[in-house]
mmCIF file of C-alpha atoms in Angstrom:
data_model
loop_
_atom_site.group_PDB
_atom_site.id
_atom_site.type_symbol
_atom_site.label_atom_id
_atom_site.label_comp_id
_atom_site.label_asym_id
_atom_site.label_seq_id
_atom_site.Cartn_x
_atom_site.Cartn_y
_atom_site.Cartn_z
ATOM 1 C CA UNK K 272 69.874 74.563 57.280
ATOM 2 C CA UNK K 273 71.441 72.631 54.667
ATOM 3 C CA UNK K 274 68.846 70.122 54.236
ATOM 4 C CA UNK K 275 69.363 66.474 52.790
ATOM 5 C CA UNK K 276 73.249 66.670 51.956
ATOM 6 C CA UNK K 277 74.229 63.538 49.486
ATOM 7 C CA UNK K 278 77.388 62.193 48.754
ATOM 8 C CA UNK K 279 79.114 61.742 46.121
ATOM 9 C CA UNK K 280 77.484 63.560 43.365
ATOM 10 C CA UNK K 281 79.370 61.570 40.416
ATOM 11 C CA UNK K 282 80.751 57.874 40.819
ATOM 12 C CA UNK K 283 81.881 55.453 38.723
ATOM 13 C CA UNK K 284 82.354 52.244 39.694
ATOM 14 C CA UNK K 285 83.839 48.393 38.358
ATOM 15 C CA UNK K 286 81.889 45.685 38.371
ATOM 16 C CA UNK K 287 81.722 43.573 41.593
ATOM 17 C CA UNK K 288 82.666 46.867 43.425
ATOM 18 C CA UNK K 289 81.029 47.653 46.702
ATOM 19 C CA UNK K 290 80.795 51.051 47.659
ATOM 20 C CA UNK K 291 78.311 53.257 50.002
ATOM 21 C CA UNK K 292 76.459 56.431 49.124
ATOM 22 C CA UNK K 293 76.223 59.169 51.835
ATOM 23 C CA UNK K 294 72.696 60.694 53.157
ATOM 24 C CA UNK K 295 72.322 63.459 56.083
ATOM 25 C CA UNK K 296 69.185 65.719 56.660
ATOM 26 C CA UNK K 297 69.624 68.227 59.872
ATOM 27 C CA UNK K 298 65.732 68.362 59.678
ATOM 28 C CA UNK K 299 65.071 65.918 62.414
ATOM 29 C CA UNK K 300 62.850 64.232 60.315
ATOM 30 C CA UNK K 301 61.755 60.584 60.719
ATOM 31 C CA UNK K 302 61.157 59.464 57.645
ATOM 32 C CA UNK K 303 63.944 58.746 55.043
ATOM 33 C CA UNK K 304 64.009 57.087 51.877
ATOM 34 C CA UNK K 305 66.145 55.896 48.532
ATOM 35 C CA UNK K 306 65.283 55.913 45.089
ATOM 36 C CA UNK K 307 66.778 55.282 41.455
ATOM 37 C CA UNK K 308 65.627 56.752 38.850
ATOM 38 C CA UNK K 309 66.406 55.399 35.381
ATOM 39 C CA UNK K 310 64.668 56.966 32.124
ATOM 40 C CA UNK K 311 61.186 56.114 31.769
ATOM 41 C CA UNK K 312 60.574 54.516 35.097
ATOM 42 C CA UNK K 313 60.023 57.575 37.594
ATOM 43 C CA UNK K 314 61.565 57.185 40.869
ATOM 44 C CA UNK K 315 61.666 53.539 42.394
ATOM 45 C CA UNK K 316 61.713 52.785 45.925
ATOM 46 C CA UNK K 317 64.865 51.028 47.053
ATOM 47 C CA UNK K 318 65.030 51.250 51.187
ATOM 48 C CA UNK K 319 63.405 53.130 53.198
ATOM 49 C CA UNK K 320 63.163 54.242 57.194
ATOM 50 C CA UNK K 321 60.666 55.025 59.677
ATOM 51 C CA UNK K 322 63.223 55.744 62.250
ATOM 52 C CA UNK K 323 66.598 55.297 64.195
ATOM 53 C CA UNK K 324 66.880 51.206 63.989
ATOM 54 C CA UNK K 325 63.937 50.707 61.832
ATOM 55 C CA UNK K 326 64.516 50.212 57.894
ATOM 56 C CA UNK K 327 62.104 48.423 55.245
ATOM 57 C CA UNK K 328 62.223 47.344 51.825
ATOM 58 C CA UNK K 329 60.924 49.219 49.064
ATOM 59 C CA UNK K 330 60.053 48.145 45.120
ATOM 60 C CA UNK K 331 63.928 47.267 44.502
ATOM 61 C CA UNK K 332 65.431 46.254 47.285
ATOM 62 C CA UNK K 333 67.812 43.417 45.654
ATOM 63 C CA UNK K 334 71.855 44.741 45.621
ATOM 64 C CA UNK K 335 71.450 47.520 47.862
ATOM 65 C CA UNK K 336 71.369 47.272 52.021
ATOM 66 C CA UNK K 337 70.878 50.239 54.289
ATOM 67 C CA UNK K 338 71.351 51.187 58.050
ATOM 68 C CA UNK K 339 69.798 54.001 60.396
ATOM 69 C CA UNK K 340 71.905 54.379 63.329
ATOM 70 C CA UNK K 341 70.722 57.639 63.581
ATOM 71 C CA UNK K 342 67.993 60.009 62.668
ATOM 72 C CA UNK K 343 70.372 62.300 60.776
ATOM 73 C CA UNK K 344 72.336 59.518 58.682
ATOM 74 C CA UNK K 345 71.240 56.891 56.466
ATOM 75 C CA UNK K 346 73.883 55.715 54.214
ATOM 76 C CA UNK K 347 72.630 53.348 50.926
ATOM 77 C CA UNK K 348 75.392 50.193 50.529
ATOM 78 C CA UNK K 349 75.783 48.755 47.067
ATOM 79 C CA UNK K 350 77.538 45.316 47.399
ATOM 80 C CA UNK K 351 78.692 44.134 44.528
ATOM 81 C CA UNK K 352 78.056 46.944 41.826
ATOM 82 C CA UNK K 353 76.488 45.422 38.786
ATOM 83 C CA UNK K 354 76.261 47.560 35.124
ATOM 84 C CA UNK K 355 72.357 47.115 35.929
ATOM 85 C CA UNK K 356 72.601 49.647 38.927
ATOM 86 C CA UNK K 357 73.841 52.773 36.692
ATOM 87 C CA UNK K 358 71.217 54.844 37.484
ATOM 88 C CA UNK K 359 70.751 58.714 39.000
ATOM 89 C CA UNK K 360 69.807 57.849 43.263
ATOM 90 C CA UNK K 361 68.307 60.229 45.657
ATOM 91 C CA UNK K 362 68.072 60.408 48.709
ATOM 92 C CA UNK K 363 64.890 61.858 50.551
ATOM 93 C CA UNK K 364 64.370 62.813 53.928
ATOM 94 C CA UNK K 365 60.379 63.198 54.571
ATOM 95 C CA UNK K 366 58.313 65.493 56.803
ATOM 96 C CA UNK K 367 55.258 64.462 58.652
ATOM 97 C CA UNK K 368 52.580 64.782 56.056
ATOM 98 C CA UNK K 369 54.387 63.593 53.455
ATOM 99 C CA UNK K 370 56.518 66.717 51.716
ATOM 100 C CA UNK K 371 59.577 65.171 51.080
ATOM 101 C CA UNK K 372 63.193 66.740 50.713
ATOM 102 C CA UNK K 373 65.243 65.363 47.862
ATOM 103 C CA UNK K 374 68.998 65.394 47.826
ATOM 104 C CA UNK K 375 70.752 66.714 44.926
ATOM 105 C CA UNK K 376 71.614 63.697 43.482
ATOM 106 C CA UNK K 377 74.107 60.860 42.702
ATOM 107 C CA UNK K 378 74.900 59.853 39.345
ATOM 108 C CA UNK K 379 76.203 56.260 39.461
ATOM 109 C CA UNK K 380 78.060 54.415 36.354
ATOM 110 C CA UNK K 381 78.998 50.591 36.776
ATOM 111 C CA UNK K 382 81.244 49.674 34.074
ATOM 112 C CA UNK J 122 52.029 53.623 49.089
ATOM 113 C CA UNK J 123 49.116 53.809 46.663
ATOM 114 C CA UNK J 124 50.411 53.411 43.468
ATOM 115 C CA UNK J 125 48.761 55.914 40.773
ATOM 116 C CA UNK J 126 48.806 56.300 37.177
ATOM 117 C CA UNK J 127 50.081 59.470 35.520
ATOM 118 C CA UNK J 128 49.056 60.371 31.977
ATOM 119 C CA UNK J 129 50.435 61.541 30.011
ATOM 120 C CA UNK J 130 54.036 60.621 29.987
ATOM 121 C CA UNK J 131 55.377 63.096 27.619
ATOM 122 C CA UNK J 132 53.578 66.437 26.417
ATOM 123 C CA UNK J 133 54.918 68.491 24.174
ATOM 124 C CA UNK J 134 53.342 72.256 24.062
ATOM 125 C CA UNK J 135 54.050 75.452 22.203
ATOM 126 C CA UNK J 136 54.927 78.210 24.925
ATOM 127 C CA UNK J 137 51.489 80.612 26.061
ATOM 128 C CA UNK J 138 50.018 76.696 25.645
ATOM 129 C CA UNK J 139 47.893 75.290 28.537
ATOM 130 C CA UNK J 140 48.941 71.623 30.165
ATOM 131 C CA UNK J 141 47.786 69.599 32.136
ATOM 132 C CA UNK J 142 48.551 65.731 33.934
ATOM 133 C CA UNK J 143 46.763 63.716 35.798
ATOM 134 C CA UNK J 144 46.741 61.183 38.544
ATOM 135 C CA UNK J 145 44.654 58.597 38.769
ATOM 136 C CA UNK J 146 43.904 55.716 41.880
ATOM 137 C CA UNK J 147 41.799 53.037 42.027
ATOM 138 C CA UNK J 148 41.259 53.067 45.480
ATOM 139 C CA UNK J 149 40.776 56.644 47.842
ATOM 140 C CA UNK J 150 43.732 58.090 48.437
ATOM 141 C CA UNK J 151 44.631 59.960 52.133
ATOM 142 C CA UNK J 152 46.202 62.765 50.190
ATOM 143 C CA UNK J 153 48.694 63.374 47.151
ATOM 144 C CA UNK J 154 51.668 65.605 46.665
ATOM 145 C CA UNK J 155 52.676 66.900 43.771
ATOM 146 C CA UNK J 156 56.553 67.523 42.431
ATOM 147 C CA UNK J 157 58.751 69.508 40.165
ATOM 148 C CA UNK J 158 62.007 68.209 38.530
ATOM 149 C CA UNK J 159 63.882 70.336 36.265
ATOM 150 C CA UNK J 160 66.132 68.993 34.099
ATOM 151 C CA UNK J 161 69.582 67.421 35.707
ATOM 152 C CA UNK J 162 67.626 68.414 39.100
ATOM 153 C CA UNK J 163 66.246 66.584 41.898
ATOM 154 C CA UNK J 164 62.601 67.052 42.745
ATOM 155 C CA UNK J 165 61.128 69.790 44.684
ATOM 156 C CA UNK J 166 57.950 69.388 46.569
ATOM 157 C CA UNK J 167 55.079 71.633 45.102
ATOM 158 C CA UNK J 168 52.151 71.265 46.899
ATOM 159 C CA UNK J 169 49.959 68.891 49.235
ATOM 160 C CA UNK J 170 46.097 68.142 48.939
ATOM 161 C CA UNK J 171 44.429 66.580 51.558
ATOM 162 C CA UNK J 172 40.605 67.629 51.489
ATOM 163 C CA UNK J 173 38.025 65.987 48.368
ATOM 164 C CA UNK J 174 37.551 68.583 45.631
ATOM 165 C CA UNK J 175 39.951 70.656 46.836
ATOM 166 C CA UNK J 176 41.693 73.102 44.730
ATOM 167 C CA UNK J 177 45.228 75.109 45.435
ATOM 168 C CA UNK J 178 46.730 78.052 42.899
ATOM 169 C CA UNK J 179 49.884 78.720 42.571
ATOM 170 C CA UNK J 180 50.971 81.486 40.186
ATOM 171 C CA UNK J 181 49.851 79.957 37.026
ATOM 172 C CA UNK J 182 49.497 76.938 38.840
ATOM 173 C CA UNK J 183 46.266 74.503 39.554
ATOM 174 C CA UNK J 184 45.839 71.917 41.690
ATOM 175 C CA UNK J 185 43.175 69.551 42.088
ATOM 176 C CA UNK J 186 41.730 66.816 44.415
ATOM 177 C CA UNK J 187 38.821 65.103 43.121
ATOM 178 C CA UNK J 188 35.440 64.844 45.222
ATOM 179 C CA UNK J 189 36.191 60.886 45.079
ATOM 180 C CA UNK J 190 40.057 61.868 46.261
ATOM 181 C CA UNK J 191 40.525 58.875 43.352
ATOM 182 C CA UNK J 192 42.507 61.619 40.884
ATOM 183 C CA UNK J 193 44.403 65.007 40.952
ATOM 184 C CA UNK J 194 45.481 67.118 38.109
ATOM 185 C CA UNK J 195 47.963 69.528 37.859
ATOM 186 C CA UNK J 196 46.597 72.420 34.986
ATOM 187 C CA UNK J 197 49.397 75.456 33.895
ATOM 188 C CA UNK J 198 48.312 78.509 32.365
ATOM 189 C CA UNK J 199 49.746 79.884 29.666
ATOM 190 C CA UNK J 200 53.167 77.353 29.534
ATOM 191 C CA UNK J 201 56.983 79.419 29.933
ATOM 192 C CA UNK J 202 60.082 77.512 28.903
ATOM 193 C CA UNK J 203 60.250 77.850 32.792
ATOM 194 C CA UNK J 204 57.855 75.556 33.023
ATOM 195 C CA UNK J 205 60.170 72.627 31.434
ATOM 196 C CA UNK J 206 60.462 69.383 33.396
ATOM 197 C CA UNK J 207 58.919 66.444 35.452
ATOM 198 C CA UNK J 208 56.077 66.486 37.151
ATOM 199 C CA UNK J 209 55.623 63.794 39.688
ATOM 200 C CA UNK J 210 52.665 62.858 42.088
ATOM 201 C CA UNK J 211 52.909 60.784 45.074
ATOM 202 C CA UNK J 212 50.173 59.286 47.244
ATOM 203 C CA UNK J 213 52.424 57.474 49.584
ATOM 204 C CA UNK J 214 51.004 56.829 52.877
ATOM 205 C CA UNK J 215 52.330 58.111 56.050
ATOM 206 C CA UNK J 216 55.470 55.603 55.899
ATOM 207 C CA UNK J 217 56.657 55.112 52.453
ATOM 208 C CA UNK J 218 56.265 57.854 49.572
ATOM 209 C CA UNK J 219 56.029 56.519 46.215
ATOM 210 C CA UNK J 220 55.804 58.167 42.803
ATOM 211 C CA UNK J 221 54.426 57.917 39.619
ATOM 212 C CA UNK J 222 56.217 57.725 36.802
ATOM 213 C CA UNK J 223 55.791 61.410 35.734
ATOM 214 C CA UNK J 224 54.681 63.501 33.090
ATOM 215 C CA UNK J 225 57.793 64.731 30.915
ATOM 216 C CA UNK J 226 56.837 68.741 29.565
ATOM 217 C CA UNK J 227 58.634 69.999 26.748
ATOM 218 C CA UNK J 228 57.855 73.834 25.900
ATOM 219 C CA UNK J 229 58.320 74.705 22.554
ATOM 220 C CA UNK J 230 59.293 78.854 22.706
#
């Protein structure tokens, strides 16, 4: 199994750019979820799902939108990159119980 | 999710050292998970608690749930430079995990 597979792993982006980061599992799980994670403030909710059709806001919701279409994909949409969103984002795709499955990473730059 | 407190942010220990972080709620929490993030890595899921007072081992490796299931610690024997990295709870309920912000472990060799 490969997991949660997250694309790209390095982007840099313009300001005012829009551009959407990739996020499969092949774990059939439920539950998935973004975060950013910027020094000295942990991982921070963005989106997250319950399900196929069924998305929710996390702690910083504001710049980013997401869609689940299906259980496997659920891609993270930045709409008009702004410097503030240079951050590291993961994706995580959670099992019943809570043990959640990170992606490897994205490391974002908004110049 | 619960949110919890982690303390301390940063420890800094001299390698054979014992460490130790905690998480604390101020409400009961349904369970907590505890993380691993190595430098440049992603996080990697360490271990669940679910019952009060409960207590896991892994390697050189302690977890705890408190009777009150209001704090958890995470205790490492006798520190390697393996040990280097974040360690994260989360006491996100069944829909939405959350994190603290993590303890940051230096080990001196």
């Amino acid at each position: 199994n490969a997991g949660v597979t997250q694309t790209p792993k390095f982007q840099v982006l313009k300001t005012g750019q829009s551009m959407t980061l990739q996020c499969a599992q092949d774990m059939n799980h439920e539950y998935m979820s973004w975060y950013r994670q910027d020094p000295g403030m942990g991982l921070r909710l963005i989106h997250y799902s319950v399900g196929a059709g069924i998305t929710d806001q996390g702690e910083v919701p504001n710049g980013y939108n997401v869609s689940r279409s299906t259980t496997e994909d659920f891609p993270l949409r930045l709409l008009s990159a702004a410097p503030s969103q240079t951050s590291v984002y993961f994706c995580a795709s959670i099992k019943g119980g809570n043990e959640a499955f990170f992606g490897q990473g994205t490391r974002l730059t908004v110049v | 999710g619960q949110q919890v407190m982690q303390i301390p942010q940063y420890q800094h220990v001299q390698e054979g050292e014992d460490f130790t972080t905690y998480c604390n709620s101020s409400t009961t929490l349904s369970n907590i998970q505890w993380y691993k993030q190595r430098p440049g890595g992603h996080p990697v899921f360490l271990i669940q608690l679910v019952k009060s007072g409960e207590v896991k081992k892994q390697k050189r490796l302690t977890f705890q749930f408190g009777e009150a299931k209001k704090n958890s610690s995470l205790h490492i024997t006798a520190t390697q430079t393996t040990d280097v990295g974040t360690y994260f709870c989360d006491s996100g309920g069944y829909q939405k995990v959350t994190f603290g912000i993590g303890t940051k472990l230096q080990v001196i060799p």
